CSV table of C-alpha atoms and ligand atoms in Angstrom, one decimal:
chain,number,residue,atom,x,y,z
A,1,MET,CA,4.0,-10.6,-10.3
A,2,VAL,CA,3.6,-10.4,-6.6
A,3,ASP,CA,3.1,-13.7,-4.8
A,4,LEU,CA,1.6,-13.0,-1.4
A,5,LYS,CA,1.7,-16.7,-0.5
A,6,GLY,CA,5.5,-16.1,-0.1
A,7,TYR,CA,4.8,-14.0,3.1
A,8,GLU,CA,4.4,-16.0,6.3
A,9,PHE,CA,2.1,-14.9,9.2
A,10,TRP,CA,2.8,-16.6,12.5
A,11,PHE,CA,-0.3,-17.4,14.5
A,12,ILE,CA,0.5,-17.5,18.2
A,13,VAL,CA,-2.2,-18.7,20.6
A,14,GLY,CA,-1.7,-17.8,24.2
A,15,SER,CA,-2.5,-19.7,27.4
A,16,GLN,CA,-0.6,-20.7,30.6
A,17,ASP,CA,0.4,-23.9,32.3
A,18,LEU,CA,-2.0,-23.4,35.2
A,19,TYR,CA,-4.8,-25.5,33.7
A,20,GLY,CA,-3.2,-28.8,33.2
A,21,GLU,CA,-2.3,-31.0,30.2
A,22,GLU,CA,-5.9,-31.7,29.1
A,23,THR,CA,-6.9,-28.1,28.8
A,24,LEU,CA,-3.7,-27.2,26.9
A,25,ARG,CA,-4.3,-30.2,24.5
A,26,GLN,CA,-7.7,-28.8,23.8
A,27,VAL,CA,-6.3,-25.3,23.2
A,28,ALA,CA,-3.8,-26.6,20.8
A,29,ALA,CA,-6.4,-28.7,18.9
A,30,ASN,CA,-8.8,-25.7,18.6
A,31,ALA,CA,-5.9,-23.5,17.4
A,32,ARG,CA,-5.2,-26.1,14.7
A,33,VAL,CA,-8.8,-26.1,13.5
A,34,MET,CA,-8.8,-22.4,13.3
A,35,ALA,CA,-5.4,-22.1,11.6
A,36,GLU,CA,-6.3,-24.7,9.0
A,37,ASP,CA,-9.6,-23.1,8.2
A,38,LEU,CA,-8.2,-19.6,8.1
A,39,ALA,CA,-5.3,-20.8,5.8
A,40,LYS,CA,-7.8,-21.9,3.2
A,41,ASP,CA,-9.6,-18.6,3.0
A,42,GLY,CA,-8.8,-16.4,0.0
A,43,LEU,CA,-9.5,-13.3,2.1
A,44,LEU,CA,-6.2,-14.1,3.9
A,45,PRO,CA,-3.6,-13.9,1.1
A,46,GLY,CA,-0.5,-14.9,3.1
A,47,THR,CA,0.6,-18.2,4.4
A,48,LEU,CA,-0.6,-18.8,8.0
A,49,VAL,CA,1.9,-20.7,10.2
A,50,LEU,CA,0.6,-22.1,13.5
A,51,LYS,CA,3.1,-22.0,16.3
A,52,PRO,CA,3.1,-24.0,19.5
A,53,VAL,CA,0.7,-22.7,22.3
A,54,ALA,CA,2.5,-20.0,24.2
A,55,VAL,CA,2.6,-20.8,27.9
A,56,THR,CA,5.9,-19.6,29.5
A,57,PRO,CA,7.9,-16.4,29.4
A,58,GLN,CA,10.9,-18.3,28.0
A,59,GLY,CA,8.9,-19.9,25.3
A,60,ILE,CA,7.3,-16.6,24.3
A,61,LYS,CA,10.6,-14.8,24.1
A,62,ARG,CA,12.1,-17.6,22.0
A,63,LEU,CA,9.1,-17.4,19.6
A,64,PHE,CA,9.5,-13.7,19.0
A,65,ALA,CA,13.3,-14.1,18.6
A,66,GLU,CA,12.7,-16.7,16.0
A,67,ALA,CA,10.1,-14.5,14.2
A,68,ASN,CA,12.6,-11.7,14.0
A,69,ALA,CA,15.1,-14.0,12.4
A,70,ALA,CA,12.6,-15.5,9.9
A,71,GLU,CA,13.1,-13.6,6.7
A,72,ASN,CA,9.7,-14.4,5.3
A,73,CYS,CA,7.8,-13.7,8.4
A,74,ALA,CA,5.8,-10.6,7.6
A,75,GLY,CA,3.7,-10.4,10.8
A,76,ILE,CA,2.4,-12.1,13.9
A,77,ILE,CA,-1.2,-12.7,14.9
A,78,THR,CA,-1.8,-13.3,18.6
A,79,TRP,CA,-5.0,-14.6,20.3
A,80,MET,CA,-5.5,-15.7,23.9
A,81,HIS,CA,-7.7,-18.8,24.0
A,82,THR,CA,-7.5,-18.7,27.9
A,83,PHE,CA,-6.1,-16.3,30.3
A,84,SER,CA,-2.4,-15.7,29.6
A,85,PRO,CA,-0.8,-13.3,32.1
A,86,SER,CA,0.7,-10.6,30.0
A,87,LYS,CA,3.8,-10.0,32.1
A,88,MET,CA,4.9,-13.3,30.5
A,89,TRP,CA,4.8,-11.5,27.2
A,90,ILE,CA,6.8,-8.4,28.0
A,91,GLN,CA,10.3,-9.7,27.0
A,92,GLY,CA,9.0,-11.2,23.8
A,93,LEU,CA,7.1,-8.1,22.8
A,94,ALA,CA,10.0,-5.9,23.8
A,95,LEU,CA,12.3,-7.5,21.2
A,96,ASN,CA,9.6,-8.0,18.5
A,97,ALA,CA,10.3,-6.3,15.2
A,98,LYS,CA,7.3,-7.7,13.2
A,99,PRO,CA,3.9,-6.1,12.7
A,100,MET,CA,1.3,-7.3,15.2
A,101,LEU,CA,-2.3,-8.1,14.9
A,102,HIS,CA,-4.2,-8.9,18.1
A,103,LEU,CA,-7.2,-11.1,17.1
A,104,HIS,CA,-9.9,-10.9,19.8
A,105,THR,CA,-12.2,-13.8,19.2
A,106,GLN,CA,-13.2,-17.1,20.7
A,107,PHE,CA,-13.3,-20.7,19.4
A,108,ASN,CA,-17.1,-21.2,19.9
A,109,ARG,CA,-19.6,-18.7,18.4
A,110,ASP,CA,-22.5,-19.4,20.8
A,111,ILE,CA,-22.7,-19.9,24.6
A,112,PRO,CA,-23.8,-23.6,25.1
A,113,TRP,CA,-26.7,-22.6,27.4
A,114,ASP,CA,-27.6,-26.2,28.5
A,115,SER,CA,-24.1,-27.6,29.1
A,116,ILE,CA,-22.0,-24.6,30.1
A,117,ASP,CA,-20.0,-25.2,33.3
A,118,MET,CA,-16.8,-23.9,34.9
A,119,ASP,CA,-14.6,-26.1,32.8
A,120,PHE,CA,-16.1,-24.6,29.7
A,121,MET,CA,-15.7,-21.1,31.2
A,122,ASN,CA,-12.0,-21.7,32.0
A,123,LEU,CA,-11.2,-23.0,28.5
A,124,ASN,CA,-13.0,-20.3,26.6
A,125,GLN,CA,-12.1,-17.1,28.4
A,126,SER,CA,-10.8,-14.9,25.6
A,127,ALA,CA,-13.2,-12.2,26.7
A,128,HIS,CA,-10.9,-11.5,29.7
A,129,GLY,CA,-7.7,-13.2,28.5
A,130,ASP,CA,-7.5,-10.8,25.5
A,131,ARG,CA,-8.1,-7.8,27.6
A,132,GLU,CA,-5.1,-8.7,29.8
A,133,HIS,CA,-3.2,-9.3,26.5
A,134,GLY,CA,-4.3,-6.0,25.0
A,135,HIS,CA,-3.3,-4.1,28.1
A,136,ILE,CA,0.3,-4.9,27.8
A,137,TYR,CA,0.4,-3.5,24.2
A,138,ALA,CA,-1.2,-0.3,25.5
A,139,ARG,CA,1.1,-0.2,28.5
A,140,MET,CA,4.2,-0.7,26.2
A,141,ARG,CA,2.9,1.7,23.6
A,142,LEU,CA,3.2,-0.9,20.9
A,143,PRO,CA,1.8,-0.4,17.4
A,144,ARG,CA,-0.8,-3.1,16.5
A,145,LYS,CA,-4.1,-3.7,14.8
A,146,VAL,CA,-6.9,-5.1,17.0
A,147,VAL,CA,-9.6,-7.1,15.2
A,148,ALA,CA,-12.5,-8.3,17.3
A,149,GLY,CA,-15.3,-10.6,16.3
A,150,PHE,CA,-16.0,-14.3,15.6
A,151,TRP,CA,-13.2,-15.8,13.6
A,152,ARG,CA,-15.4,-17.4,11.0
A,153,ASP,CA,-17.0,-14.1,10.2
A,154,GLY,CA,-16.2,-12.6,6.8
A,155,GLU,CA,-15.7,-9.1,8.0
A,156,VAL,CA,-13.2,-10.3,10.6
A,157,ARG,CA,-11.3,-12.2,7.9
A,158,ARG,CA,-11.4,-9.3,5.5
A,159,ARG,CA,-9.8,-7.0,8.1
A,160,ILE,CA,-7.1,-9.6,8.8
A,161,GLY,CA,-6.5,-9.9,5.0
A,162,VAL,CA,-6.1,-6.1,4.7
A,163,TRP,CA,-3.5,-6.1,7.5
A,164,MET,CA,-1.7,-9.1,5.9
A,165,ARG,CA,-1.4,-7.2,2.6
A,166,ALA,CA,-0.1,-4.1,4.4
A,167,ALA,CA,2.4,-6.2,6.3
A,168,ALA,CA,3.5,-7.9,3.0
A,169,ALA,CA,4.1,-4.4,1.6
A,170,ARG,CA,6.1,-3.4,4.7
A,171,LEU,CA,8.4,-6.5,4.4
A,172,ASP,CA,8.7,-5.9,0.7
A,173,GLY,CA,9.9,-2.4,1.6
A,174,GLU,CA,12.9,-3.9,3.4
A,175,ARG,CA,13.9,-5.5,0.1
A,176,SER,CA,13.0,-2.5,-2.1
A,177,VAL,CA,15.2,-0.2,-4.0
A,178,VAL,CA,14.0,3.0,-5.6
A,179,MET,CA,16.1,3.9,-8.6
A,180,ARG,CA,16.2,7.7,-8.9
A,181,ILE,CA,17.2,8.6,-12.4
A,182,GLY,CA,18.2,12.2,-12.1
A,183,ASP,CA,17.4,14.4,-9.1
A,184,ASN,CA,14.1,16.0,-8.1
A,185,MET,CA,12.7,18.8,-10.2
A,186,ARG,CA,14.5,22.0,-9.4
A,187,GLU,CA,13.0,24.3,-6.7
A,188,VAL,CA,10.1,21.9,-5.9
A,189,ALA,CA,9.7,21.4,-2.1
A,190,VAL,CA,7.2,18.6,-1.8
A,191,THR,CA,9.1,16.0,-3.7
A,192,GLU,CA,12.1,16.4,-1.4
A,193,GLY,CA,12.6,14.3,1.8
A,194,ASP,CA,14.8,12.5,4.1
A,195,LYS,CA,16.0,9.4,2.4
A,196,VAL,CA,17.8,8.1,5.4
A,197,GLU,CA,14.7,8.4,7.5
A,198,ALA,CA,12.7,6.7,4.7
A,199,GLN,CA,15.0,3.7,5.0
A,200,VAL,CA,14.8,3.7,8.8
A,201,LYS,CA,11.0,3.8,8.7
A,202,PHE,CA,10.0,1.9,5.5
A,203,GLY,CA,13.2,-0.1,4.7
A,204,TRP,CA,13.4,1.7,1.3
A,205,GLN,CA,16.8,2.1,-0.2
A,206,VAL,CA,16.5,5.3,-2.1
A,207,ASN,CA,19.5,5.7,-4.4
A,208,THR,CA,20.6,7.5,-7.5
A,209,TRP,CA,21.7,6.4,-11.0
A,210,GLY,CA,22.8,8.6,-13.8
A,211,VAL,CA,20.5,9.1,-16.8
A,212,GLY,CA,23.7,8.5,-18.8
A,213,ASP,CA,23.5,4.8,-17.7
A,214,LEU,CA,20.0,4.6,-19.1
A,215,ALA,CA,20.9,6.4,-22.3
A,216,ALA,CA,23.8,4.0,-22.8
A,217,ARG,CA,21.5,1.0,-22.4
A,218,TYR,CA,19.0,2.6,-24.6
A,219,ALA,CA,21.6,3.0,-27.4
A,220,GLN,CA,22.4,-0.7,-27.1
A,221,VAL,CA,18.8,-2.0,-27.4
A,222,ASP,CA,18.3,-4.4,-30.3
A,223,GLU,CA,15.9,-2.8,-32.9
A,224,ALA,CA,14.3,-6.1,-33.7
A,225,ALA,CA,13.5,-6.7,-30.0
A,226,ALA,CA,12.0,-3.2,-29.8
A,227,ALA,CA,9.9,-3.9,-32.9
A,228,ARG,CA,8.6,-7.1,-31.4
A,229,LEU,CA,7.6,-5.1,-28.3
A,230,VAL,CA,5.7,-2.6,-30.4
A,231,GLU,CA,3.7,-5.5,-31.9
A,232,GLU,CA,2.9,-6.6,-28.4
A,233,TYR,CA,1.7,-3.0,-27.7
A,234,GLU,CA,-0.4,-3.2,-30.9
A,235,ALA,CA,-2.1,-6.4,-29.7
A,236,ALA,CA,-2.8,-5.0,-26.2
A,237,TYR,CA,-3.8,-1.4,-27.0
A,238,THR,CA,-5.6,0.6,-29.7
A,239,PHE,CA,-3.1,2.4,-32.0
A,240,ALA,CA,-4.0,5.9,-33.3
A,241,PRO,CA,-4.3,5.7,-37.2
A,242,ASP,CA,-1.0,7.6,-37.8
A,243,LEU,CA,0.9,5.0,-35.8
A,244,LYS,CA,-0.1,2.1,-38.0
A,245,THR,CA,2.2,3.0,-40.9
A,246,ASP,CA,5.9,3.8,-40.9
A,247,GLY,CA,6.3,7.4,-40.0
A,248,PRO,CA,7.4,9.7,-37.2
A,249,GLY,CA,4.6,8.5,-34.9
A,250,ARG,CA,5.5,4.8,-35.3
A,251,ARG,CA,9.1,5.8,-34.7
A,252,ALA,CA,8.1,7.5,-31.4
A,253,VAL,CA,6.4,4.3,-30.2
A,254,LEU,CA,9.5,2.3,-31.1
A,255,GLU,CA,11.6,4.7,-29.1
A,256,GLN,CA,9.4,4.2,-26.0
A,257,ALA,CA,9.7,0.4,-26.5
A,258,LYS,CA,13.5,0.8,-26.5
A,259,ILE,CA,13.3,2.9,-23.3
A,260,GLU,CA,11.1,0.3,-21.7
A,261,ILE,CA,13.6,-2.5,-22.5
A,262,ALA,CA,16.5,-0.4,-21.3
A,263,LEU,CA,14.8,0.8,-18.2
A,264,LYS,CA,13.5,-2.6,-17.2
A,265,GLY,CA,17.0,-4.1,-17.7
A,266,MET,CA,18.4,-1.5,-15.4
A,267,LEU,CA,15.7,-2.1,-12.8
A,268,GLU,CA,16.2,-5.8,-12.9
A,269,ALA,CA,20.0,-5.5,-12.7
A,270,GLU,CA,19.7,-3.5,-9.4
A,271,GLY,CA,16.7,-5.4,-8.0
A,272,ALA,CA,14.7,-2.1,-7.9
A,273,GLY,CA,10.9,-2.1,-7.5
A,274,ALA,CA,10.4,1.5,-8.2
A,275,PHE,CA,12.0,4.4,-10.2
A,276,THR,CA,11.7,8.1,-10.8
A,277,THR,CA,12.5,10.2,-13.9
A,278,THR,CA,12.7,14.0,-14.4
A,279,PHE,CA,12.1,15.9,-17.6
A,280,GLN,CA,15.0,18.2,-16.6
A,281,ASP,CA,17.5,15.4,-16.9
A,282,LEU,CA,17.1,13.5,-20.1
A,283,HIS,CA,20.5,13.9,-21.7
A,284,GLY,CA,21.0,11.1,-24.2
A,285,LEU,CA,17.3,10.1,-24.4
A,286,PRO,CA,15.1,11.0,-27.4
A,287,GLN,CA,11.9,11.5,-25.3
A,288,LEU,CA,10.7,11.6,-21.7
A,289,PRO,CA,9.7,8.0,-20.8
A,290,GLY,CA,5.9,8.1,-21.2
A,291,LEU,CA,4.5,4.9,-22.6
A,292,ALA,CA,7.5,3.2,-21.1
A,293,ALA,CA,6.7,4.4,-17.6
A,294,GLN,CA,3.1,3.5,-18.0
A,295,ARG,CA,4.0,0.0,-19.1
A,296,LEU,CA,6.4,-0.5,-16.2
A,297,MET,CA,3.7,0.7,-13.7
A,298,GLU,CA,1.3,-1.8,-15.3
A,299,GLN,CA,3.9,-4.5,-14.5
A,300,GLY,CA,4.0,-3.6,-10.9
A,301,TYR,CA,6.8,-1.1,-10.7
A,302,GLY,CA,6.4,2.1,-8.6
A,303,PHE,CA,6.9,5.3,-10.5
A,304,GLY,CA,7.2,9.0,-9.5
A,305,ALA,CA,7.6,11.9,-11.9
A,306,GLU,CA,9.9,14.9,-11.4
A,307,GLY,CA,12.0,12.8,-9.0
A,308,ASP,CA,9.2,12.1,-6.6
A,309,TRP,CA,10.7,9.0,-4.9
A,310,LYS,CA,8.2,9.0,-2.0
A,311,GLN,CA,5.2,8.5,-4.3
A,312,SER,CA,7.1,6.1,-6.4
A,313,MET,CA,7.8,3.8,-3.4
A,314,LEU,CA,4.3,4.3,-2.1
A,315,LEU,CA,2.9,3.2,-5.4
A,316,HIS,CA,5.1,0.1,-5.4
A,317,ALA,CA,3.9,-0.7,-1.8
A,318,ALA,CA,0.3,-0.1,-3.0
A,319,LYS,CA,0.9,-2.5,-5.9
A,320,VAL,CA,2.0,-5.2,-3.5
A,321,MET,CA,-1.0,-4.6,-1.3
A,322,ALA,CA,-3.4,-4.7,-4.3
A,323,ALA,CA,-1.9,-7.9,-5.8
A,324,GLY,CA,-4.8,-10.0,-7.1
A,325,LEU,CA,-7.5,-7.5,-6.1
A,326,ARG,CA,-10.0,-5.9,-8.6
A,327,GLY,CA,-9.2,-2.5,-9.8
A,328,GLY,CA,-5.9,-0.7,-10.5
A,329,VAL,CA,-3.4,1.5,-8.7
A,330,SER,CA,-1.6,4.5,-10.4
A,331,PHE,CA,0.6,7.5,-10.0
A,332,MET,CA,-1.6,10.5,-10.1
A,333,GLU,CA,-1.6,14.3,-10.0
A,334,ASP,CA,-4.4,16.7,-9.1
A,335,TYR,CA,-4.6,18.8,-12.3
A,336,THR,CA,-7.6,20.9,-12.6
A,337,TYR,CA,-11.1,21.4,-11.1
A,338,HIS,CA,-14.7,21.5,-12.2
A,339,PHE,CA,-16.6,23.9,-10.0
A,340,GLU,CA,-20.1,23.6,-11.5
A,341,PRO,CA,-22.4,23.8,-8.5
A,342,GLY,CA,-23.7,20.3,-7.6
A,343,HIS,CA,-21.2,18.6,-9.9
A,344,GLU,CA,-17.9,19.6,-8.3
A,345,ALA,CA,-15.0,17.3,-9.3
A,346,ALA,CA,-11.3,17.1,-9.7
A,347,LEU,CA,-9.6,16.0,-12.9
A,348,GLY,CA,-6.4,14.1,-12.3
A,349,ALA,CA,-3.8,13.3,-14.9
A,350,HIS,CA,-0.1,13.8,-15.6
A,351,MET,CA,2.0,14.9,-18.4
A,352,LEU,CA,2.1,11.3,-19.6
A,353,GLU,CA,2.5,8.8,-16.8
A,354,VAL,CA,-0.8,7.3,-15.6
A,355,CYS,CA,-1.0,3.6,-15.1
A,356,PRO,CA,-3.3,1.7,-17.5
A,357,SER,CA,-4.4,-0.6,-14.6
A,358,ILE,CA,-7.0,2.0,-13.7
A,359,ALA,CA,-8.3,2.3,-17.3
A,360,ASP,CA,-11.9,1.9,-18.3
A,361,GLY,CA,-11.5,-0.2,-21.5
A,362,LYS,CA,-8.6,-0.4,-23.9
A,363,PRO,CA,-6.1,2.4,-23.8
A,364,ARG,CA,-5.2,4.2,-27.0
A,365,VAL,CA,-1.6,4.8,-27.9
A,366,GLU,CA,-1.0,8.3,-29.3
A,367,VAL,CA,1.9,10.5,-30.1
A,368,HIS,CA,1.8,14.3,-29.3
A,369,PRO,CA,4.4,17.0,-28.6
A,370,LEU,CA,5.2,17.7,-25.0
A,371,GLY,CA,5.5,21.3,-24.1
A,372,ILE,CA,8.1,20.7,-21.5
A,373,GLY,CA,11.6,19.1,-21.5
A,374,GLY,CA,12.4,20.2,-25.1
A,375,LYS,CA,12.5,16.6,-26.5
A,376,ALA,CA,10.8,14.8,-29.3
A,377,PRO,CA,7.0,14.1,-29.1
A,378,PRO,CA,6.6,11.1,-26.9
A,379,ALA,CA,4.1,8.2,-27.2
A,380,ARG,CA,1.7,7.7,-24.4
A,381,MET,CA,-1.4,5.7,-23.5
A,382,VAL,CA,-4.6,7.8,-23.4
A,383,PHE,CA,-7.7,6.6,-21.5
A,384,ASP,CA,-10.3,7.5,-19.0
A,385,ALA,CA,-10.1,5.9,-15.5
A,386,ALA,CA,-12.8,3.5,-14.6
A,387,PRO,CA,-15.5,5.0,-12.3
A,388,GLY,CA,-16.0,3.7,-8.7
A,389,PRO,CA,-14.7,4.2,-5.2
A,390,ALA,CA,-11.1,4.9,-4.8
A,391,VAL,CA,-8.6,6.6,-2.5
A,392,LEU,CA,-5.8,9.1,-3.0
A,393,ALA,CA,-2.8,8.5,-0.8
A,394,THR,CA,0.3,10.5,-0.3
A,395,LEU,CA,3.4,10.7,1.9
A,396,VAL,CA,4.9,14.0,2.9
A,397,ASP,CA,8.1,14.8,4.8
A,398,LEU,CA,7.4,17.4,7.5
A,399,GLY,CA,11.1,17.8,8.4
A,400,ASP,CA,10.9,15.8,11.7
A,401,ARG,CA,8.6,13.0,10.5
A,402,PHE,CA,6.6,11.5,7.7
A,403,ARG,CA,2.9,12.0,7.4
A,404,MET,CA,0.5,9.9,5.3
A,405,ILE,CA,-2.7,11.6,4.0
A,406,VAL,CA,-5.5,9.6,2.5
A,407,ASN,CA,-8.7,11.0,0.9
A,408,GLU,CA,-11.6,8.8,0.0
A,409,VAL,CA,-13.0,9.7,-3.4
A,410,GLU,CA,-15.6,8.5,-5.8
A,411,GLY,CA,-14.3,8.0,-9.4
A,412,ILE,CA,-16.9,9.4,-11.9
A,413,ARG,CA,-17.5,8.3,-15.4
A,414,ILE,CA,-16.2,11.0,-17.8
A,415,GLU,CA,-19.2,12.0,-20.0
A,416,HIS,CA,-17.2,14.4,-22.2
A,417,PRO,CA,-14.6,13.0,-24.7
A,418,MET,CA,-12.1,15.9,-24.4
A,419,PRO,CA,-10.6,15.2,-27.8
A,420,LYS,CA,-7.9,17.8,-27.4
A,421,LEU,CA,-6.5,16.4,-24.2
A,422,PRO,CA,-3.7,14.0,-25.1
A,423,VAL,CA,-3.2,12.3,-21.7
A,424,ALA,CA,-4.9,9.6,-19.5
A,425,ARG,CA,-7.2,11.1,-17.0
A,426,ALA,CA,-9.4,10.4,-14.0
A,427,LEU,CA,-12.3,12.4,-12.7
A,428,TRP,CA,-13.4,12.1,-9.1
A,429,LYS,CA,-15.5,13.6,-6.4
A,430,PRO,CA,-13.6,13.8,-3.2
A,431,TYR,CA,-15.2,13.3,0.2
A,432,PRO,CA,-16.6,15.1,2.1
A,433,SER,CA,-16.8,17.6,-0.8
A,434,LEU,CA,-14.3,19.1,-3.3
A,435,ALA,CA,-13.8,22.3,-1.2
A,436,ALA,CA,-13.6,20.6,2.2
A,437,ALA,CA,-11.3,17.8,0.9
A,438,ALA,CA,-9.0,20.3,-0.8
A,439,GLU,CA,-8.9,22.5,2.3
A,440,SER,CA,-8.1,19.5,4.5
A,441,TRP,CA,-5.5,18.2,2.2
A,442,ILE,CA,-3.8,21.6,1.9
A,443,LEU,CA,-4.0,22.2,5.7
A,444,ALA,CA,-2.2,18.8,6.1
A,445,GLY,CA,0.5,19.8,3.7
A,446,GLY,CA,-0.5,17.2,1.0
A,447,THR,CA,1.2,16.9,-2.3
A,448,HIS,CA,0.0,17.5,-5.8
A,449,HIS,CA,1.3,14.0,-6.6
A,450,SER,CA,-0.4,10.9,-5.1
A,451,VAL,CA,-1.3,7.3,-5.5
A,452,TYR,CA,-4.8,6.7,-6.9
A,453,ALA,CA,-6.0,3.3,-5.8
A,454,GLN,CA,-9.2,1.7,-6.9
A,455,ALA,CA,-8.2,-1.6,-5.5
A,456,LEU,CA,-7.6,-0.4,-1.9
A,457,THR,CA,-9.4,1.4,0.9
A,458,GLN,CA,-8.1,3.7,3.6
A,459,GLU,CA,-7.7,0.8,5.9
A,460,PHE,CA,-4.8,-0.7,3.9
A,461,PHE,CA,-2.9,2.6,4.2
A,462,ARG,CA,-3.8,3.1,7.8
A,463,ASP,CA,-2.5,-0.4,8.7
A,464,TRP,CA,0.7,0.3,6.8
A,465,ALA,CA,1.2,3.6,8.5
A,466,GLU,CA,0.6,2.0,11.9
A,467,MET,CA,3.2,-0.7,11.3
A,468,THR,CA,5.8,1.8,10.0
A,469,ASP,CA,5.0,4.1,12.9
A,470,ILE,CA,4.1,7.2,11.0
A,471,GLU,CA,1.3,9.8,11.2
A,472,PHE,CA,-1.9,9.0,9.4
A,473,VAL,CA,-4.5,11.6,8.4
A,474,LEU,CA,-7.8,10.5,6.9
A,475,ILE,CA,-10.1,12.8,4.9
A,476,ASP,CA,-13.4,11.1,4.5
A,477,LYS,CA,-17.2,11.7,4.6
A,478,ASP,CA,-17.0,12.8,8.3
A,479,THR,CA,-14.0,15.2,7.9
A,480,ARG,CA,-14.4,18.9,8.9
A,481,PRO,CA,-11.4,21.1,7.9
A,482,ASP,CA,-11.7,23.2,11.1
A,483,ARG,CA,-11.6,20.1,13.3
A,484,LEU,CA,-8.9,18.5,11.3
A,485,ARG,CA,-6.7,21.6,11.8
A,486,ASP,CA,-7.1,21.1,15.5
A,487,GLU,CA,-6.3,17.4,15.3
A,488,LEU,CA,-3.1,18.2,13.3
A,489,ARG,CA,-2.1,20.6,16.0
A,490,TRP,CA,-2.6,18.1,18.8
A,491,THR,CA,-0.7,15.5,16.8
A,492,GLU,CA,2.1,18.0,16.5
A,493,GLY,CA,2.5,17.8,20.2
A,494,PHE,CA,2.1,14.0,20.4
A,495,ARG,CA,4.7,13.4,17.7
A,496,ARG,CA,7.2,15.7,19.4
B,1,MN,MN1,4.0,16.1,-11.7
């Protein structure tokens, strides 16, 4: 669904006109070799566009002005092949609005011990040229990612690829609409937030539509089209026995198919990439969107329950970052704990809405009553999440700023069938431990809702937080809650 090749990344190689034509020709030729080779690498998912070698302040300023105006330019990579005095870069960097990656590398891997002379040294002086370049970012307090190492190295390329995916999600954010169907759940604090600031920081347009609009579309859905969609479900998922024959269960699945068609039509009409629902505002709908919400997440839409638009948009951003990668990404909620010594774990789930992209095997479609919302029993997909490394990510609004919190976790295979639990679930062991992770998350003000990502690591979210200029808090193997509390207090001063 997401085509990352549509995102351009400009590669700007820096030098100066002090060295003469021959040196600049060599710089340009080497830059072309690098750009062509990097462009072919699947680790770098965007389209790399090589720009002319940057040698004058006027040329550099013009390049950045062009980048700002280029709609598909998602980010800029700079690298100094030679020395490139960085006062030449000030005016360009001052007007730049694109995410930056400073690649610190050099064209040759090895020192040519036998032939090295001063001409070679002058041509290949990234080691000091990039330090001059990096200084001006630090001096100007500019957000950026620095990646150092040999450019053919897989780890260097992987880290550039992560940044490209984050930058694609950031640019996608400028085109993204979150469709809030109904308001936030009454009295809940953590799903609230400053929607104006969200648009300033992330580009997200967070707007509201009435559930009545959805109900009207629902009432208009062609029954035959919905029946065909149910057959599609039956081919893709396992149906519980009571759904195979005509009866109330089958009817409930058909209603979810009608909701999916209605909701998708509405999302497409508004160009929305994410949506929220709330069980407190379902007037005119037969059920809370369950299976329908799961299906739309599977197709790449962001979703947040109880009006949680921040996690909905974050989920959509994560889906963009994860495009084509192994493993899924889902809306998630910390639900209940297992405190058995040595086997501590958290069980995550939601009332209905967990994305089947994280499932281990084929999801089962089942219909059960829902004890909340006072509507008919909704159909939903039930499954266990696949085991393996994952991260939980969330965004909170602290009143004066957004904070992103990411916890590294290990998804665990669920050994118990839990036959009476009628929802999709994930079991994980958070790092550094259940207790320390929970203490840290709570000290940082983290939500009960989050994005559960098997396909992504903390680095994706860190890069995205850097380029959107928000606070980033990591809870990993090395986190100590007491130290984290101090860090949060220092950051409080920094951010003010
Ligand atoms: Mn919830």
